[in-house]
Coordinates of C-alpha atoms in Angstrom, one line a residue:
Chain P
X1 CA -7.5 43.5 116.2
X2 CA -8.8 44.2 119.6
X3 CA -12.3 44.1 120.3
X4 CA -14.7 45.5 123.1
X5 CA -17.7 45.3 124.2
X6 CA -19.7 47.3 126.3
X7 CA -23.3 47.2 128.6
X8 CA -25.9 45.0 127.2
X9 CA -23.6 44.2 123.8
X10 CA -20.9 42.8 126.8
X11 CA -23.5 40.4 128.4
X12 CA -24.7 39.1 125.5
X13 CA -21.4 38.1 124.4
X14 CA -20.1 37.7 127.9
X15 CA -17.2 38.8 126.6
X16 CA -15.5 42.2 127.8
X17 CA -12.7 42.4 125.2
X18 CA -11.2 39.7 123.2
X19 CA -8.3 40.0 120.0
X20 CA -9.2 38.6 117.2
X21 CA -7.9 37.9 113.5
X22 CA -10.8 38.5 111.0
X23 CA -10.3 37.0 107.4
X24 CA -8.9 39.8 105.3
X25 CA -12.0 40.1 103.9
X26 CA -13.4 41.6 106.8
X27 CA -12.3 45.3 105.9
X28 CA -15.3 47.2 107.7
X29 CA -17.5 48.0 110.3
X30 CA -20.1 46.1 108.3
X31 CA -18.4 42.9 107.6
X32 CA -17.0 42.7 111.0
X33 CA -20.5 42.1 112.7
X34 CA -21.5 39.7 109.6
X35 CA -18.5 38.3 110.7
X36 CA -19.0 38.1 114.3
X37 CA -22.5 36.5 114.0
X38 CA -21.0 33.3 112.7
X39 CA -18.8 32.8 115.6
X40 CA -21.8 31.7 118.0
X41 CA -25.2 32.3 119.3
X42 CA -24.1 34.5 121.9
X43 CA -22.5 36.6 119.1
X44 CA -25.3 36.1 116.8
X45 CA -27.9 37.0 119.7
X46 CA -26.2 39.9 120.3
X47 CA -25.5 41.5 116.8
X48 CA -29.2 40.6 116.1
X49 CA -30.9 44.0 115.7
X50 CA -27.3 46.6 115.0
X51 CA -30.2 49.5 114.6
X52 CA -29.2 50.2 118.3
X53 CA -25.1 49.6 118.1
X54 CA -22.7 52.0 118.5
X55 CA -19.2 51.8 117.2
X56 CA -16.1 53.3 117.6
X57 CA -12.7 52.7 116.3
X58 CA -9.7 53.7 118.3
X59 CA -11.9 56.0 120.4
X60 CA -13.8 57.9 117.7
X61 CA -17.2 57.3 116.7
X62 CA -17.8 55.7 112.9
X63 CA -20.5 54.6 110.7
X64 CA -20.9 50.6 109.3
X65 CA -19.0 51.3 106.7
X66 CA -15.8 53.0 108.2
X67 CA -12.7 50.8 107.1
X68 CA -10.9 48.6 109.3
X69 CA -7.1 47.4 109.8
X70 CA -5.6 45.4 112.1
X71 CA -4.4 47.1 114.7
X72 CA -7.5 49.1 115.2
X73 CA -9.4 48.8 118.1
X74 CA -13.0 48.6 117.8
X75 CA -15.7 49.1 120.7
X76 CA -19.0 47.6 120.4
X77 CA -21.8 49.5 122.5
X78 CA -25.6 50.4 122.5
X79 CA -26.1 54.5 122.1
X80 CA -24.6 56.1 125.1
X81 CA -25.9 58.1 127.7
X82 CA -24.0 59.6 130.2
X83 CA -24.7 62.5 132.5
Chain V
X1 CA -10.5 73.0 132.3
X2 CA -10.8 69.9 134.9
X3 CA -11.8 67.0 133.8
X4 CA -11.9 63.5 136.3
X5 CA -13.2 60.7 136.0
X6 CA -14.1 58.7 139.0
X7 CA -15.2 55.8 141.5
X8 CA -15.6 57.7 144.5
X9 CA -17.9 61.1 145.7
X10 CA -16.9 65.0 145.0
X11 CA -16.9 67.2 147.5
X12 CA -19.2 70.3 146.1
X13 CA -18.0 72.6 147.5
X14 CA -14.6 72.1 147.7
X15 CA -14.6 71.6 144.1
X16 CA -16.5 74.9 143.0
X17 CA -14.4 77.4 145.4
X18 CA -10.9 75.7 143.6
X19 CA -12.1 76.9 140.5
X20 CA -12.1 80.7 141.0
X21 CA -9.7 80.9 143.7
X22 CA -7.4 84.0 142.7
X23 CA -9.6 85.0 139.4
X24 CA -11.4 87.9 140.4
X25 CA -12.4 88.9 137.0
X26 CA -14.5 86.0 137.1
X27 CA -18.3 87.5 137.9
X28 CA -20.2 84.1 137.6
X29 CA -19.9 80.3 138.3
X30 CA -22.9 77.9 137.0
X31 CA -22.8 74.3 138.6
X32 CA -25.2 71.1 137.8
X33 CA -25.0 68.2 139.6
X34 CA -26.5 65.1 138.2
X35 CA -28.2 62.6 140.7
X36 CA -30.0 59.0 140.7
X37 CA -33.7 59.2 141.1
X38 CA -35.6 56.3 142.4
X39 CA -37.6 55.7 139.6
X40 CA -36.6 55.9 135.7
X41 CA -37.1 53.2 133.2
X42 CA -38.1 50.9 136.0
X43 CA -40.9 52.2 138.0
X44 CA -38.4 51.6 141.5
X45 CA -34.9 52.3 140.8
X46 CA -32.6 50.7 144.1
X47 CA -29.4 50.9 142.2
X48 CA -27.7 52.2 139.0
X49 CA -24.2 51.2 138.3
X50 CA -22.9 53.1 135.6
X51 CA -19.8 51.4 132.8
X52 CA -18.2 53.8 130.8
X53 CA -15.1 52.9 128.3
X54 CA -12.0 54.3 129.6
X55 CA -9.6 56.1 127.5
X56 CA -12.5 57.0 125.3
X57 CA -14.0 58.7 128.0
X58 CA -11.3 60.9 129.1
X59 CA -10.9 62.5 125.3
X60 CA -14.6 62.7 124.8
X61 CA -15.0 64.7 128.1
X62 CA -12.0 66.4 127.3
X63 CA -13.4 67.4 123.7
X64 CA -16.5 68.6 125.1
X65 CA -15.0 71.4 127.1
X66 CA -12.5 72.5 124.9
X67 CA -15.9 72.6 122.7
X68 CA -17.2 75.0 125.4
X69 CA -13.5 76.6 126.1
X70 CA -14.2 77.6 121.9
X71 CA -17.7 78.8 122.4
X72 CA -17.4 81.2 125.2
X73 CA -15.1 83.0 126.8
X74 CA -14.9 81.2 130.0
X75 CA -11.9 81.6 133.0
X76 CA -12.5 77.8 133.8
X77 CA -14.6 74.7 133.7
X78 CA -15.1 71.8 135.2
X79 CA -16.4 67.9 134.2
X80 CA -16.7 65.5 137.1
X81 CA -18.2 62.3 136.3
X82 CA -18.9 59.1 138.5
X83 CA -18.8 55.5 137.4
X84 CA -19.5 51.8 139.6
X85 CA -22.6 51.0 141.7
X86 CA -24.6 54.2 143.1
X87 CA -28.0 55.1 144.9
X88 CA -31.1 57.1 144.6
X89 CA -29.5 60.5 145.8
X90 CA -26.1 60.0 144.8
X91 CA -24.4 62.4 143.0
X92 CA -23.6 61.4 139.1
X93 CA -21.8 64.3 137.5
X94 CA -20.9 67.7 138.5
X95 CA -20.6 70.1 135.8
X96 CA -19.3 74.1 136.3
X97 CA -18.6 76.7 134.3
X98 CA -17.2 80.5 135.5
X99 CA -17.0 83.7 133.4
X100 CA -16.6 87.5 133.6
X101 CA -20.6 87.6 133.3
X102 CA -23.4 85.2 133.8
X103 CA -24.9 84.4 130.4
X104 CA -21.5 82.8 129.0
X105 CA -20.8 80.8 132.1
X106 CA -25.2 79.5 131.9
X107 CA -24.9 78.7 128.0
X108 CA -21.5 76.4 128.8
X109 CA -23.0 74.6 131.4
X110 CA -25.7 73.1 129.9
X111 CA -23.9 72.8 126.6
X112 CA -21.6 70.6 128.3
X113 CA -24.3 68.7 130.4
X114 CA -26.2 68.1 126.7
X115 CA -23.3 67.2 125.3
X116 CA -22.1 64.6 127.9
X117 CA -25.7 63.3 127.3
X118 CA -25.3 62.0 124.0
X119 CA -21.7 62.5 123.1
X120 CA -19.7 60.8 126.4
X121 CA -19.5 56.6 126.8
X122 CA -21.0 56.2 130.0
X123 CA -24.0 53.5 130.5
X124 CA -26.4 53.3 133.0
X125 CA -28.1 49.3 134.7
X126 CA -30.8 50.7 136.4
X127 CA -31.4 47.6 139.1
X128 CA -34.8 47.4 141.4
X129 CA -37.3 44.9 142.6
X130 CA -35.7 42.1 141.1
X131 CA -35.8 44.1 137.8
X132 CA -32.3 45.0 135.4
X133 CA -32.6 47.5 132.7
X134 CA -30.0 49.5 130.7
X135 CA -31.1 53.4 130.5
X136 CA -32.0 53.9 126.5
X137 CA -30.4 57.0 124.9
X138 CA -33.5 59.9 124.9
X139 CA -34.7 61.8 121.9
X140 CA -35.1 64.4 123.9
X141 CA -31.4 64.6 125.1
X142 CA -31.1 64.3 121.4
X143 CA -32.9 67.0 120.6
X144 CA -31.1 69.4 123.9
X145 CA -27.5 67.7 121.9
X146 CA -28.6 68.8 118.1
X147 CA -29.5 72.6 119.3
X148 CA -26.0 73.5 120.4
X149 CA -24.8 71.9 116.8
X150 CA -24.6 75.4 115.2
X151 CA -21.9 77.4 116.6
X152 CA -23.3 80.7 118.1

């Protein structure tokens, strides 16, 4: 599974992309961040408050609950704002 | 329907006259062009440098004005949007829209600039006196989004 992460989600992790193999357990949006906040304090500082993360998985937008395999590619991101 | 996404400046004009060259059906062409300001969630704004996630971009932009394409009858559009380090003045985004008459070619250009608001994966560091801040999405740009949710 590829993973991305963008703006204030990517300094926090200091990480801009990374793959990863989650335990199979690790079938959604939900239990991929659980997941990711065990792998370090960056991770854990990061995925502190999700009320302000964004995710999207292979370019479309999904809620925490969305299910993951693991080819996906999943984007990590605070609420965008372009224009 | 143009869409770029890009480093380096547009020229305005340039851009604009392409889009109607040879349609003279077309009665009206609407254009926004989105700037830095010098001030924003930091009270002195000296830089912004703007991220965005590509591949994701390019089909969200592209979605948004085959969105608009959909919604009115429109000869052609345009989405131009800037990413990397820029300064107060700079342009950001140029937006256009051209139609037989004037209220189709209005309505689609700020339905795509609400929609890139809230819809496309850009983010903005706003940098300044020493200061960093990432620009927080806006209820109000929310609210602009949410109107155009009902199709007309």
């Amino acid at each position: 599974m590829k993973l991305l992460y963008f703006a204030w989600v990517r300094q926090q992790t200091g990480v801009n992309e990374e793959c990863v193999t989650p335990p199979n357990h690790v079938n959604n949006v939900a239990a991929l961040i659980d997941w990711l906040r065990e792998r370090g304090p960056q991770y854990a500082r990061a995925f502190e408050d999700v009320s302000a993360l964004r995710v999207a998985i292979n370019h479309e937008l999904v809620d925490f609950d969305a299910k993951l395999s693991k080819d996906d590619e999943v984007a990590l991101f605070p609420p965008v704002t372009g224009g | 329907m143009t869409v770029r996404i890009q480093e380096h400046d547009f020229d305005v004009n340039a851009e604009l006259a392409a889009l109607t060259v040879g349609q003279h059906h077309v009665g009206g062409l609407v254009s926004f062009i989105g700037l830095v300001r010098d001030f924003g969630e930091l009270q002195s704004v000296a830089s912004m440098t703007l991220e965005h996630y590509p591949g994701m971009t390019e089909k969200i932009l592209g979605k948004i004005a085959s969105e608009a394409a959909e919604r009115w009858n429109l000869s052609s559009s345009l989405i131009i949007h800037r990413y990397g380090y820029l300064e107060p003045g700079d342009r950001i985004v140029l937006v256009a829209a051209a139609s037989e008459h004037r209220v189709s070619a209005f309505d689609a250009c700020e339905f795509i600039v609400d929609w890139l608001k809230t819809k496309a994966p850009f983010w903005k560091l706003e940098e300044g006196n020493g200061n960093a801040k990432w620009v927080t999405a806006r209820m109000d740009d929310t609210a602009a989004s949410a109107r155009w949710s009902v199709k007309k």
